[in-house]
Amino acid sequence: MKLEIFQPTIIQKHVLQNLMELYQYDFSEFESADVNENGLYGYKYLDYYWTIPTHLPFLIEVDGNLAGFALVREIASEDSSCSSYLKICEFFIMKKYRKEGIGKQAAFHIFDLFQGVWEVAELETNLPAQKFWRKTISEYTNNEYVEIKRDHWPGPIQRFVSAKYLPLQSLTLLL
């Protein structure tokens, strides 16, 4: 299977918007959001990914077919260990492509695009996502990541550095 990951243009925003509806439908198992009067979930932050330079949208294709998306942000750090970190805000692989390694390959590719400190957070109730991200990040980092909790987030957060060559001691200093 040929995996391609690219940043969609503003003209392709509707494609990501449509995939976002599928994602939110899948996610409704873990959150209590309802559809609006038009039968849509909507995603109020989608426009930011074309108007704010620190927000990056990605579409994922397999053999030329849409397979999912990722939304990435650079966030200014509140501590002195690093000036900013990167965060996977939303990540979706269509069910047809799950269990094929597409999600792991896509995550690895995105992590490789931007060297630095990363965070991936899951809801406490989303056990499948926790399993996926722990396994994926563990493999990507050779198990050199930390898991943290924050008061404002209801679930685990994995934090790591995308530069594979950094030893754990360096990782601890950056985290």
CSV table of C-alpha atoms in Angstrom, one decimal:
chain,number,residue,atom,x,y,z
A,1,MET,CA,0.0,0.0,0.0
A,2,LYS,CA,1.3,3.5,-0.9
A,3,LEU,CA,0.8,6.0,1.9
A,4,GLU,CA,0.7,9.7,1.2
A,5,ILE,CA,0.4,12.5,3.7
A,6,PHE,CA,0.0,16.1,2.5
A,7,GLN,CA,-1.3,19.5,3.6
A,8,PRO,CA,-4.6,20.2,1.9
A,9,THR,CA,-5.2,23.6,0.3
A,10,ILE,CA,-8.0,25.9,1.3
A,11,ILE,CA,-9.9,24.5,-1.7
A,12,GLN,CA,-9.7,21.0,-0.1
A,13,LYS,CA,-10.9,22.2,3.3
A,14,HIS,CA,-14.4,20.7,2.6
A,15,VAL,CA,-12.7,17.2,2.2
A,16,LEU,CA,-11.3,17.5,5.7
A,17,GLN,CA,-14.6,18.9,7.0
A,18,ASN,CA,-16.4,15.8,5.6
A,19,LEU,CA,-13.9,13.4,7.1
A,20,MET,CA,-14.2,15.3,10.4
A,21,GLU,CA,-17.9,14.3,10.5
A,22,LEU,CA,-16.9,10.6,10.3
A,23,TYR,CA,-14.3,11.1,13.0
A,24,GLN,CA,-16.8,12.8,15.3
A,25,TYR,CA,-19.3,10.1,14.7
A,26,ASP,CA,-16.7,7.5,15.7
A,27,PHE,CA,-15.7,9.7,18.7
A,28,SER,CA,-19.3,10.0,19.9
A,29,GLU,CA,-18.9,6.7,21.6
A,30,PHE,CA,-16.5,8.5,24.1
A,31,GLU,CA,-18.0,12.0,24.2
A,32,SER,CA,-21.5,13.2,24.6
A,33,ALA,CA,-21.7,15.6,21.7
A,34,ASP,CA,-24.9,15.6,19.6
A,35,VAL,CA,-25.4,16.6,16.0
A,36,ASN,CA,-26.9,20.0,15.2
A,37,GLU,CA,-30.2,20.7,13.6
A,38,ASN,CA,-28.6,19.9,10.2
A,39,GLY,CA,-27.5,16.5,11.4
A,40,LEU,CA,-23.8,17.5,11.6
A,41,TYR,CA,-21.4,17.7,14.4
A,42,GLY,CA,-19.3,20.6,13.1
A,43,TYR,CA,-15.8,21.4,14.2
A,44,LYS,CA,-15.5,25.1,15.3
A,45,TYR,CA,-11.7,25.1,15.1
A,46,LEU,CA,-11.3,23.9,11.5
A,47,ASP,CA,-10.8,27.3,9.9
A,48,TYR,CA,-7.8,27.9,12.2
A,49,TYR,CA,-5.9,25.3,10.3
A,50,TRP,CA,-5.9,27.6,7.3
A,51,THR,CA,-5.6,30.9,9.0
A,52,ILE,CA,-3.2,30.4,11.9
A,53,PRO,CA,0.4,29.5,10.9
A,54,THR,CA,0.9,27.3,14.0
A,55,HIS,CA,-2.0,25.0,13.0
A,56,LEU,CA,-1.3,22.4,10.4
A,57,PRO,CA,-3.9,20.1,8.7
A,58,PHE,CA,-2.9,16.9,7.0
A,59,LEU,CA,-4.8,14.5,4.7
A,60,ILE,CA,-3.8,10.8,4.6
A,61,GLU,CA,-4.3,8.8,1.4
A,62,VAL,CA,-3.7,5.1,0.8
A,63,ASP,CA,-3.2,4.1,-2.9
A,64,GLY,CA,-4.7,7.4,-3.9
A,65,ASN,CA,-7.8,7.0,-1.7
A,66,LEU,CA,-8.7,9.1,1.3
A,67,ALA,CA,-7.9,7.2,4.5
A,68,GLY,CA,-7.9,9.9,7.2
A,69,PHE,CA,-6.4,13.1,8.6
A,70,ALA,CA,-4.3,14.6,11.3
A,71,LEU,CA,-4.5,18.1,12.8
A,72,VAL,CA,-1.3,19.3,14.4
A,73,ARG,CA,-0.6,22.5,16.4
A,74,GLU,CA,2.5,24.1,17.8
A,75,ILE,CA,1.8,25.4,21.3
A,76,ALA,CA,3.8,27.8,23.4
A,77,SER,CA,5.1,26.0,26.4
A,78,GLU,CA,4.2,27.2,29.9
A,79,ASP,CA,7.4,25.9,31.4
A,80,SER,CA,11.1,26.6,30.9
A,81,SER,CA,12.0,23.2,29.5
A,82,CYS,CA,11.2,24.2,25.9
A,83,SER,CA,9.8,27.2,24.2
A,84,SER,CA,7.0,25.3,22.4
A,85,TYR,CA,5.8,21.8,21.7
A,86,LEU,CA,3.8,20.0,19.0
A,87,LYS,CA,0.5,18.4,19.6
A,88,ILE,CA,-1.6,16.0,17.7
A,89,CYS,CA,-5.0,17.6,18.2
A,90,GLU,CA,-7.1,15.2,16.1
A,91,PHE,CA,-6.1,12.0,14.4
A,92,PHE,CA,-8.4,9.8,12.3
A,93,ILE,CA,-8.0,6.7,10.2
A,94,MET,CA,-11.0,5.3,8.5
A,95,LYS,CA,-12.1,1.9,9.8
A,96,LYS,CA,-11.2,0.2,6.5
A,97,TYR,CA,-7.6,1.1,7.0
A,98,ARG,CA,-7.3,0.4,10.7
A,99,LYS,CA,-5.3,-2.7,11.8
A,100,GLU,CA,-3.3,-2.3,8.6
A,101,GLY,CA,-0.5,-0.2,10.2
A,102,ILE,CA,-1.6,2.9,8.4
A,103,GLY,CA,-2.2,4.9,11.6
A,104,LYS,CA,1.3,4.0,12.9
A,105,GLN,CA,3.0,4.8,9.6
A,106,ALA,CA,1.1,8.1,9.3
A,107,ALA,CA,2.0,9.1,12.9
A,108,PHE,CA,5.7,8.2,12.4
A,109,HIS,CA,5.7,10.3,9.2
A,110,ILE,CA,4.2,13.3,11.0
A,111,PHE,CA,6.5,13.0,14.0
A,112,ASP,CA,9.5,12.9,11.6
A,113,LEU,CA,8.3,16.1,9.8
A,114,PHE,CA,8.9,18.2,12.9
A,115,GLN,CA,11.7,17.4,15.3
A,116,GLY,CA,11.1,18.5,18.9
A,117,VAL,CA,8.8,17.9,21.9
A,118,TRP,CA,5.5,16.3,21.1
A,119,GLU,CA,2.3,15.6,23.1
A,120,VAL,CA,-0.5,13.3,22.3
A,121,ALA,CA,-3.6,13.2,24.6
A,122,GLU,CA,-6.5,10.8,24.9
A,123,LEU,CA,-9.7,10.9,26.8
A,124,GLU,CA,-9.8,8.7,29.9
A,125,THR,CA,-12.7,6.8,28.4
A,126,ASN,CA,-11.1,6.2,25.0
A,127,LEU,CA,-9.2,3.0,25.7
A,128,PRO,CA,-8.6,2.0,22.1
A,129,ALA,CA,-6.9,5.4,21.4
A,130,GLN,CA,-4.8,5.0,24.6
A,131,LYS,CA,-3.7,1.5,23.5
A,132,PHE,CA,-2.9,2.7,19.9
A,133,TRP,CA,-0.9,5.8,21.0
A,134,ARG,CA,1.0,4.1,23.8
A,135,LYS,CA,2.1,1.3,21.4
A,136,THR,CA,2.9,3.6,18.5
A,137,ILE,CA,4.8,6.1,20.6
A,138,SER,CA,6.6,3.4,22.5
A,139,GLU,CA,7.8,1.9,19.2
A,140,TYR,CA,8.7,5.3,17.7
A,141,THR,CA,10.7,6.4,20.7
A,142,ASN,CA,12.1,3.0,21.8
A,143,ASN,CA,10.0,3.4,24.9
A,144,GLU,CA,11.6,6.8,25.7
A,145,TYR,CA,8.5,8.8,26.5
A,146,VAL,CA,6.7,9.9,29.7
A,147,GLU,CA,3.0,9.9,30.5
A,148,ILE,CA,1.6,12.9,32.3
A,149,LYS,CA,-1.7,14.2,33.5
A,150,ARG,CA,-2.9,17.8,33.5
A,151,ASP,CA,-5.7,19.4,35.5
A,152,HIS,CA,-7.4,20.7,32.3
A,153,TRP,CA,-7.4,17.4,30.4
A,154,PRO,CA,-9.4,14.3,31.4
A,155,GLY,CA,-7.0,11.5,30.4
A,156,PRO,CA,-3.4,10.5,29.8
A,157,ILE,CA,-0.9,12.5,27.8
A,158,GLN,CA,2.2,11.0,26.2
A,159,ARG,CA,5.2,13.4,25.9
A,160,PHE,CA,8.3,12.6,23.9
A,161,VAL,CA,11.0,14.1,21.6
A,162,SER,CA,10.8,13.1,18.0
A,163,ALA,CA,14.6,13.0,17.6
A,164,LYS,CA,15.2,9.3,17.9
A,165,TYR,CA,18.9,9.8,18.7
A,166,LEU,CA,18.3,11.7,22.0
A,167,PRO,CA,19.0,9.5,25.1
A,168,LEU,CA,16.4,9.3,27.8
A,169,GLN,CA,18.4,11.7,30.0
A,170,SER,CA,18.0,14.4,27.4
A,171,LEU,CA,14.3,13.6,27.1
A,172,THR,CA,13.9,14.1,30.8
A,173,LEU,CA,15.5,17.5,30.7
A,174,LEU,CA,13.3,18.6,27.8
A,175,LEU,CA,10.1,17.3,29.4
